[in-house]
XYZ file of C-alpha atoms in Angstrom:
563
model
C -4.843 33.448 5.994
C -1.730 32.062 4.333
C 0.062 31.176 7.607
C -1.154 30.004 11.020
C 0.194 33.124 12.758
C 1.374 36.492 11.502
C 3.292 37.031 14.711
C 4.917 33.770 15.807
C 7.683 32.229 13.727
C 7.199 28.592 12.732
C 8.355 26.827 9.570
C 5.566 25.898 7.192
C 5.220 22.136 7.082
C 5.740 20.651 3.620
C 6.094 17.193 2.150
C 9.626 15.859 1.814
C 11.331 15.689 -1.564
C 14.601 13.825 -2.093
C 17.019 15.366 -4.605
C 19.806 12.828 -4.930
C 21.191 12.386 -1.408
C 19.622 15.689 -0.274
C 16.280 15.899 1.515
C 14.316 19.106 1.009
C 11.160 20.132 2.861
C 9.542 18.481 5.917
C 12.066 18.601 8.805
C 15.105 19.340 6.626
C 16.852 22.705 7.069
C 16.390 25.453 4.482
C 18.740 24.483 1.643
C 21.086 26.941 -0.085
C 21.747 26.889 -3.816
C 23.211 28.810 -6.736
C 23.313 28.766 -10.546
C 26.451 28.411 -12.635
C 27.355 31.125 -15.136
C 29.699 28.981 -17.221
C 28.954 27.677 -20.696
C 27.325 24.316 -19.925
C 29.170 22.808 -22.881
C 32.484 23.761 -21.268
C 32.465 20.708 -19.033
C 35.809 21.358 -17.359
C 34.990 24.936 -16.344
C 31.492 23.935 -15.266
C 32.776 21.136 -13.039
C 35.286 23.499 -11.447
C 32.617 26.076 -10.723
C 30.206 23.517 -9.253
C 33.005 22.312 -6.968
C 33.656 25.897 -5.821
C 29.979 26.424 -5.043
C 29.822 23.148 -3.107
C 33.030 23.988 -1.226
C 31.483 27.157 0.277
C 28.269 25.408 1.300
C 26.107 25.336 -1.828
C 23.773 22.338 -1.630
C 22.388 22.444 -5.193
C 23.886 23.791 -8.429
C 21.798 24.714 -11.471
C 23.008 24.879 -15.073
C 21.315 26.468 -18.048
C 20.246 23.745 -20.484
C 19.161 25.369 -23.731
C 19.272 22.346 -26.027
C 19.944 18.632 -26.292
C 23.683 19.292 -26.546
C 23.598 21.088 -23.182
C 21.520 18.245 -21.718
C 24.265 15.843 -22.768
C 26.919 18.169 -21.339
C 25.200 18.438 -17.968
C 25.253 14.649 -17.868
C 29.017 14.759 -18.416
C 29.365 17.398 -15.691
C 27.378 15.168 -13.356
C 29.585 12.149 -14.079
C 32.796 14.142 -13.638
C 31.649 15.559 -10.296
C 30.745 12.113 -8.984
C 34.059 10.702 -10.190
C 35.822 13.445 -8.242
C 33.870 12.720 -5.079
C 31.533 15.745 -5.234
C 27.932 14.667 -4.580
C 26.195 18.043 -4.976
C 22.888 17.496 -6.841
C 22.527 19.216 -10.220
C 19.530 21.040 -11.638
C 18.907 21.513 -15.360
C 17.280 24.858 -16.185
C 15.094 24.411 -19.271
C 13.052 26.933 -21.228
C 10.928 26.533 -24.385
C 11.726 22.884 -25.215
C 10.061 19.979 -23.340
C 12.266 17.471 -25.207
C 15.366 19.040 -23.650
C 13.778 18.645 -20.222
C 13.182 14.969 -20.980
C 16.820 14.437 -21.959
C 18.086 16.241 -18.858
C 15.720 14.403 -16.512
C 17.530 11.163 -17.301
C 20.954 12.439 -16.179
C 20.499 14.884 -13.265
C 18.600 14.952 -9.988
C 16.270 17.859 -10.749
C 14.845 19.695 -13.759
C 13.339 23.179 -13.770
C 10.671 24.049 -16.328
C 8.929 27.379 -16.866
C 5.144 27.091 -17.372
C 5.224 30.400 -19.238
C 7.144 28.936 -22.171
C 6.641 25.174 -21.800
C 4.391 25.243 -24.869
C 3.805 28.065 -27.330
C 0.604 30.025 -26.738
C -1.355 32.173 -29.133
C -1.656 35.947 -28.827
C -5.039 37.554 -28.336
C -8.215 36.515 -26.574
C -8.858 32.926 -25.545
C -12.231 31.251 -25.796
C -13.134 28.380 -23.467
C -12.345 25.996 -26.326
C -8.960 27.657 -26.903
C -8.090 27.328 -23.223
C -9.131 23.669 -23.084
C -7.109 22.895 -26.216
C -3.982 24.544 -24.824
C -4.291 22.732 -21.502
C -4.557 19.447 -23.365
C -1.443 20.352 -25.359
C 0.412 21.059 -22.118
C -0.774 17.784 -20.630
C 0.447 15.864 -23.675
C 3.876 17.538 -23.499
C 4.159 17.134 -19.738
C 3.218 13.456 -19.462
C 6.390 12.045 -21.139
C 8.572 14.255 -18.938
C 6.836 13.066 -15.792
C 7.232 9.427 -16.873
C 11.000 9.939 -17.238
C 11.149 11.737 -13.881
C 9.344 8.804 -12.235
C 11.705 6.302 -13.850
C 14.872 8.141 -12.754
C 13.571 9.564 -9.437
C 14.109 13.067 -10.796
C 12.524 16.036 -9.034
C 10.641 18.650 -11.071
C 10.774 22.331 -10.226
C 7.819 24.283 -11.553
C 9.406 27.723 -11.806
C 7.146 30.642 -12.746
C 8.719 34.043 -13.433
C 7.136 37.479 -13.448
C 7.481 38.780 -16.973
C 7.398 35.379 -18.661
C 3.829 34.229 -18.059
C 2.110 32.499 -20.960
C -0.154 34.574 -23.236
C -3.166 32.638 -21.945
C -2.412 33.431 -18.297
C -1.585 37.049 -19.211
C -4.899 37.313 -21.052
C -6.780 36.094 -17.988
C -4.885 37.675 -15.073
C -2.347 40.112 -16.470
C 1.231 40.128 -15.213
C 0.077 39.984 -11.585
C 0.804 38.028 -8.387
C -2.521 36.287 -8.924
C -1.388 35.212 -12.404
C 1.929 33.898 -11.089
C 0.198 31.769 -8.468
C -2.461 30.560 -10.917
C 0.166 29.469 -13.464
C 1.964 27.455 -10.823
C -1.221 25.848 -9.500
C -2.280 24.877 -13.004
C 0.891 22.853 -13.595
C 0.723 21.448 -10.092
C -2.744 20.040 -10.723
C -1.595 18.531 -14.019
C 1.253 16.775 -12.178
C -1.053 15.492 -9.461
C -3.420 14.114 -12.111
C -0.469 11.998 -13.295
C 0.233 10.911 -9.680
C 3.560 12.754 -9.665
C 4.530 14.452 -6.398
C 8.317 14.967 -6.469
C 7.852 18.686 -7.001
C 9.391 21.962 -5.854
C 7.666 25.247 -6.682
C 8.879 28.786 -7.244
C 7.241 32.077 -8.201
C 9.790 34.853 -8.661
C 9.999 38.517 -9.594
C 12.535 41.328 -9.477
C 9.857 43.450 -7.786
C 9.913 42.424 -4.112
C 6.250 43.335 -3.563
C 5.106 41.193 -6.483
C 7.353 38.311 -5.406
C 6.122 38.286 -1.786
C 2.461 38.657 -2.697
C 2.687 35.917 -5.343
C 4.288 33.419 -2.952
C 1.748 34.200 -0.241
C -1.089 33.654 -2.732
C 0.429 30.377 -3.851
C 0.768 29.147 -0.268
C -2.847 30.110 0.455
C -4.068 28.412 -2.739
C -2.147 25.246 -1.915
C -3.469 25.185 1.645
C -7.036 25.481 0.365
C -6.380 22.529 -1.968
C -4.650 20.538 0.821
C -1.335 20.666 -1.026
C 1.947 21.059 0.842
C 4.772 21.198 -1.673
C 8.145 22.748 -0.787
C 9.048 26.193 -2.065
C 12.151 27.675 -3.657
C 12.574 31.393 -2.842
C 14.398 34.041 -4.818
C 14.277 37.628 -6.061
C 15.240 37.624 -9.720
C 17.701 40.155 -11.118
C 18.521 41.500 -7.645
C 21.752 43.084 -8.879
C 25.217 43.303 -7.359
C 26.893 44.731 -4.271
C 24.796 46.543 -1.684
C 21.705 46.701 -3.908
C 21.654 42.965 -4.604
C 22.055 42.045 -0.947
C 19.433 44.488 0.285
C 16.860 43.561 -2.356
C 17.323 39.826 -1.781
C 17.086 40.191 1.993
C 13.908 42.274 1.722
C 12.035 39.819 -0.517
C 13.369 36.478 0.682
C 13.588 37.649 4.293
C 9.924 38.701 4.388
C 8.855 35.199 3.369
C 11.317 33.396 5.605
C 9.951 35.492 8.484
C 6.527 34.047 7.622
C 8.004 30.558 7.979
C 7.812 30.044 4.201
C 10.651 28.606 2.137
C 12.542 25.325 1.876
C 15.401 26.350 -0.407
C 16.880 29.761 -1.233
C 18.868 31.202 -4.094
C 20.210 34.755 -3.783
C 20.603 35.998 -7.377
C 23.586 38.345 -7.520
C 25.354 39.712 -10.588
C 28.542 38.215 -9.181
C 30.317 34.864 -9.163
C 27.898 32.071 -8.145
C 30.022 31.108 -5.148
C 29.560 34.664 -3.792
C 25.824 34.011 -3.460
C 26.162 31.164 -0.962
C 27.495 33.047 2.118
C 24.848 35.758 1.640
C 22.043 33.201 1.501
C 23.458 31.326 4.492
C 23.598 34.472 6.644
C 20.017 35.375 5.723
C 18.609 31.912 6.417
C 20.490 31.539 9.700
C 19.387 34.965 10.914
C 15.697 34.201 10.385
C 15.565 30.530 11.404
C 17.209 31.115 14.775
C 13.835 32.605 15.809
C 12.438 29.089 16.154
C 10.805 28.358 19.531
C 10.881 32.001 20.603
C 8.730 33.317 23.437
C 5.163 33.437 22.066
C 3.745 36.773 20.932
C 0.108 37.354 21.830
C -1.115 39.270 18.810
C -4.450 39.631 17.038
C -4.716 40.141 13.274
C -6.641 43.172 12.081
C -9.540 41.991 9.890
C -8.927 44.621 7.210
C -5.262 43.644 6.712
C -4.753 42.000 3.309
C -1.384 40.214 2.898
C -1.967 39.701 -0.835
C -2.478 43.340 -1.863
C -0.243 46.212 -0.816
C -1.962 48.994 1.127
C -0.113 51.475 3.277
C -1.543 51.800 6.765
C -3.481 55.068 6.992
C -1.955 57.607 9.366
C -2.148 61.268 10.298
C 0.557 63.626 9.077
C 2.507 65.037 12.017
C 5.560 67.261 11.567
C 6.323 65.850 8.124
C 5.882 62.215 9.126
C 2.955 60.045 7.995
C -0.070 60.897 5.919
C 0.804 60.930 2.220
C 4.504 61.664 2.788
C 7.063 59.075 1.742
C 8.588 57.182 4.689
C 11.277 59.326 6.277
C 14.858 58.423 7.172
C 15.972 59.490 10.624
C 19.714 59.379 11.296
C 20.778 58.611 14.867
C 23.528 61.240 14.741
C 25.049 63.868 12.479
C 27.402 62.766 9.724
C 29.021 63.922 6.502
C 26.123 62.879 4.289
C 26.753 63.249 0.556
C 24.036 62.564 -1.997
C 21.406 61.085 0.330
C 20.554 63.459 3.122
C 18.444 62.017 5.955
C 15.147 63.789 6.524
C 15.884 64.208 10.212
C 18.829 63.787 12.579
C 18.128 62.902 16.188
C 19.140 65.637 18.570
C 19.006 68.353 15.923
C 15.908 68.691 13.727
C 13.943 65.495 14.471
C 10.374 65.976 15.719
C 9.313 64.760 19.139
C 8.542 61.039 19.273
C 7.031 58.740 21.876
C 9.265 55.623 22.139
C 7.225 52.444 22.696
C 7.382 48.663 22.607
C 4.465 46.313 21.948
C 4.163 45.529 25.669
C 3.792 49.241 26.398
C 0.871 49.663 23.996
C -1.744 49.251 26.739
C -5.396 50.221 26.482
C -4.653 53.448 28.375
C -1.771 54.269 26.048
C -3.956 53.638 22.999
C -6.628 55.997 24.286
C -4.004 58.638 25.022
C -2.557 58.350 21.517
C -6.014 58.655 19.984
C -6.825 61.691 22.102
C -3.460 63.364 21.542
C -1.826 61.938 18.380
C 1.962 61.998 18.238
C 4.709 60.236 16.315
C 5.581 56.847 17.785
C 9.131 55.461 17.707
C 8.657 51.680 17.740
C 11.397 49.355 18.917
C 11.664 45.704 19.924
C 14.127 43.560 21.840
C 12.197 40.364 21.142
C 13.894 37.346 19.545
C 11.326 37.745 16.757
C 11.273 41.530 16.294
C 9.298 41.360 13.042
C 6.503 39.379 14.703
C 6.335 41.640 17.744
C 6.343 44.850 15.695
C 3.699 43.406 13.373
C 1.551 42.783 16.443
C 2.020 46.458 17.411
C 0.773 47.683 14.025
C -2.175 45.287 13.995
C -3.181 46.478 17.483
C -3.161 50.068 16.231
C -5.331 49.043 13.269
C -7.770 47.122 15.465
C -8.348 50.291 17.513
C -8.292 52.689 14.524
C -5.338 54.517 16.037
C -3.753 56.366 13.118
C -0.625 57.787 14.672
C 2.441 57.690 12.383
C 5.125 55.192 13.400
C 8.880 55.326 12.805
C 10.481 51.877 13.108
C 13.699 51.807 15.108
C 16.185 48.928 14.868
C 19.570 48.730 16.569
C 22.385 46.345 15.597
C 25.997 45.825 16.630
C 27.594 44.548 13.423
C 31.226 44.956 12.407
C 30.649 43.719 8.843
C 28.540 45.843 6.493
C 27.155 42.794 4.680
C 25.840 41.368 7.957
C 24.126 44.668 8.718
C 22.641 44.902 5.224
C 21.145 41.419 5.446
C 19.725 41.714 8.958
C 18.336 45.236 8.665
C 16.825 44.656 5.215
C 15.175 41.406 6.331
C 13.652 42.980 9.457
C 12.574 46.347 8.112
C 11.671 45.077 4.637
C 9.145 42.579 5.993
C 7.257 45.363 7.786
C 7.490 47.868 4.930
C 6.123 45.333 2.429
C 3.114 44.849 4.718
C 2.432 48.593 4.434
C 3.720 49.392 7.908
C 6.063 52.200 8.912
C 6.133 55.920 8.154
C 9.883 56.073 8.583
C 12.923 54.189 9.800
C 15.648 54.956 12.309
C 18.515 52.542 11.849
C 21.366 52.323 14.356
C 24.563 50.291 14.480
C 26.548 50.544 17.692
C 29.813 49.284 16.180
C 31.826 52.241 14.886
C 33.502 50.097 12.210
C 30.444 50.918 10.099
C 30.004 54.648 9.583
C 26.808 56.604 10.097
C 26.980 57.477 6.367
C 26.931 53.766 5.433
C 23.999 53.185 7.767
C 22.143 56.120 6.209
C 22.730 54.748 2.688
C 21.424 51.385 3.846
C 18.234 52.949 5.211
C 17.463 54.565 1.850
C 18.346 51.288 0.080
C 15.866 49.318 2.182
C 13.046 51.771 1.468
C 13.780 51.548 -2.256
C 14.036 47.745 -2.296
C 10.665 47.531 -0.523
C 9.177 49.856 -3.172
C 8.325 52.499 -0.583
C 10.606 55.359 -1.650
C 12.747 55.919 -4.752
C 15.856 57.984 -4.108
C 18.405 56.723 -6.643
C 18.642 54.827 -9.911
C 17.622 51.199 -9.567
C 19.614 48.621 -11.489
C 17.764 45.428 -12.392
C 20.558 43.064 -13.397
C 20.419 39.306 -13.791
C 23.006 37.061 -12.119
C 24.185 35.632 -15.431
C 24.294 32.038 -16.601
C 25.520 30.060 -19.586
C 23.093 31.983 -21.814
C 24.652 35.384 -21.007
C 25.882 37.103 -24.163
C 28.431 39.565 -22.687
C 30.622 40.276 -19.656
C 27.787 40.968 -17.249
C 29.711 42.176 -14.193
C 31.875 44.541 -16.241
C 28.877 45.945 -18.125
C 26.820 46.501 -14.955
C 29.736 48.313 -13.326
C 30.265 50.483 -16.414
C 26.605 51.444 -16.663
C 26.406 52.188 -12.932
C 29.445 54.464 -13.093
C 28.099 56.334 -16.107
C 24.595 56.836 -14.647
C 25.477 57.403 -10.986
C 24.350 61.047 -11.231
C 20.818 60.100 -12.304
C 17.932 59.454 -9.912
C 14.442 57.977 -10.142
C 15.306 55.730 -13.099
C 15.192 51.971 -13.468
C 17.836 50.508 -15.772
C 17.811 46.791 -16.586
C 20.907 44.864 -17.668
C 19.879 41.388 -18.826
C 22.147 38.669 -20.153
C 19.755 37.121 -22.674
C 16.217 37.172 -24.025
C 14.788 34.250 -21.987
C 13.542 36.417 -19.130
C 15.055 39.735 -20.165
C 12.231 41.664 -21.862
C 9.670 40.285 -19.406
C 11.555 40.759 -16.159
C 12.529 44.314 -17.127
C 8.973 45.242 -18.046
C 8.783 48.028 -15.457
C 12.268 49.394 -16.211
C 12.713 52.736 -17.967
C 15.606 51.419 -20.081
C 16.885 47.972 -20.890
C 20.168 46.504 -22.125
C 19.556 42.914 -23.267
C 21.887 40.352 -24.807
C 20.519 39.461 -28.246
C 23.245 37.144 -29.491
C 26.965 36.570 -29.144
C 28.468 40.068 -29.212
C 25.110 41.723 -29.945
C 22.796 43.775 -27.727
C 19.288 45.205 -28.043
C 18.253 48.405 -26.267
C 14.773 49.001 -24.877
C 12.806 52.041 -23.821
C 10.385 50.520 -21.350
C 8.794 47.565 -23.214
C 9.732 48.744 -26.708
C 12.906 47.630 -28.472
C 14.400 50.790 -29.980
C 17.771 49.486 -31.195
C 18.164 45.852 -32.204
C 21.261 43.650 -32.484
C 23.829 46.431 -32.168
C 27.511 45.582 -31.517
C 28.193 44.999 -27.807
C 31.244 47.294 -27.853
C 28.967 50.200 -28.838
C 25.972 49.320 -26.686
C 26.812 51.079 -23.423
C 27.617 54.346 -25.205
C 24.405 54.128 -27.221
C 22.353 53.363 -24.104
C 23.774 56.450 -22.430
C 22.997 58.515 -25.539
C 19.422 57.218 -25.496
C 19.006 58.177 -21.834
C 20.604 61.592 -22.402
C 18.339 62.370 -25.358
C 15.233 61.705 -23.269
C 16.561 63.569 -20.232
C 17.059 66.664 -22.413
C 13.675 66.486 -24.110
């Protein structure tokens, strides 16, 4: 298993890493960070943005570092921040060029490299000799960087992204959670062979299922190898507004609930400083479960945390079986586009409301003899752990009754509700648990319609039910080739009437084509003022003017919708 307990919250113990004045891992709290979206060569604007991020609680700030010029600029940003009394550590984000990473490692506290593009790989099949030769090439490129990191006490982040795995890893594993973990472990072993241990790891994806499964695999692989490096958590291209908050809380929250994660970045298509309060709320909500009353649960032997499988249930009154998870509204409302499947007190089927403590042997036998829908709720300080224990107990006794998960909150702020509900329900849905959700909020400042929209958003973010267009949009950085926030808003407005589509809006080509691999359509920055349009993985219009791109994307979608 990847954690000591599936039911009791406890932070995973990792080795400590010092990033400038900041300690990460071990007994340090979960650190919050963001990434600048300024041009790194615009030192004045970059310094101002880093100061804004630090002022709202950001503990690390990352800058895109495409070339040697940007490496020099990030050094100037670093000096200017220190001169102004701001001590926030800086991270250089490097792709494709190991020499840029070497230059940056001499002037900032941390450097991120991507194993998928650290060295160029060949396309096609790899023989054993090909694989050995490429590994030796990586080792030769990595060694000088590690020497500079040792000299300057610079931390290295090994950051693997879904969609940008190397051809060799893709050839062996495909674009899978297993491949993400394997790529990370490969670089980790190379670093350990050079006696370098100041390392932070990340494996990210825009797909929350892939992201959670990949991190769990990595943790399990490290534990087997007696490695205990700290982890950076994030869902890439989460988007903006409600969608971005829900998706981030589902993916990051599921792992935090496992006790995994030492630093968090919530990737929103918004100003970097807007990410910090969201991340802080999420981390605080989960970590306050520490030292809760123990939950006496037993793991079902056929539960696999690394591969998604929905728990098998009977179909009763439209709930369970092969049906998508239902949404039950607690009361009637003026629902617009997203109608709940059931409304309590009107058309909802009969349900037996239970807690984990009430799932006695006698109750189990009664449910097996006379199956009915269960409405599961928890008042425990660790509701995810207690409800997990409920599902595992059902599995242990082969009790296949469908279960609707009920959660009640009392939030006055919609963002607080989004974060808490998505973290709790998302963790269970990603494990394959739950045939429906009933979400309540007792504070009338949030309408029943908003709560209903949130319920559908959580199911979609957990990849359990698609009910509206999904927008995969990157948070933007210094590589972004257009006004990202404006473009995302424009595309959302123009496609709001569509459902069951995935549309990706990506600022540049570094992760764009890879991260949007499962999108139906893609809008990717190709150069200053130029955009390329994709239909799934195929580029169909290349380097078109940005001021025409949205209209042409809509025309492309319309032509396929009509055919």
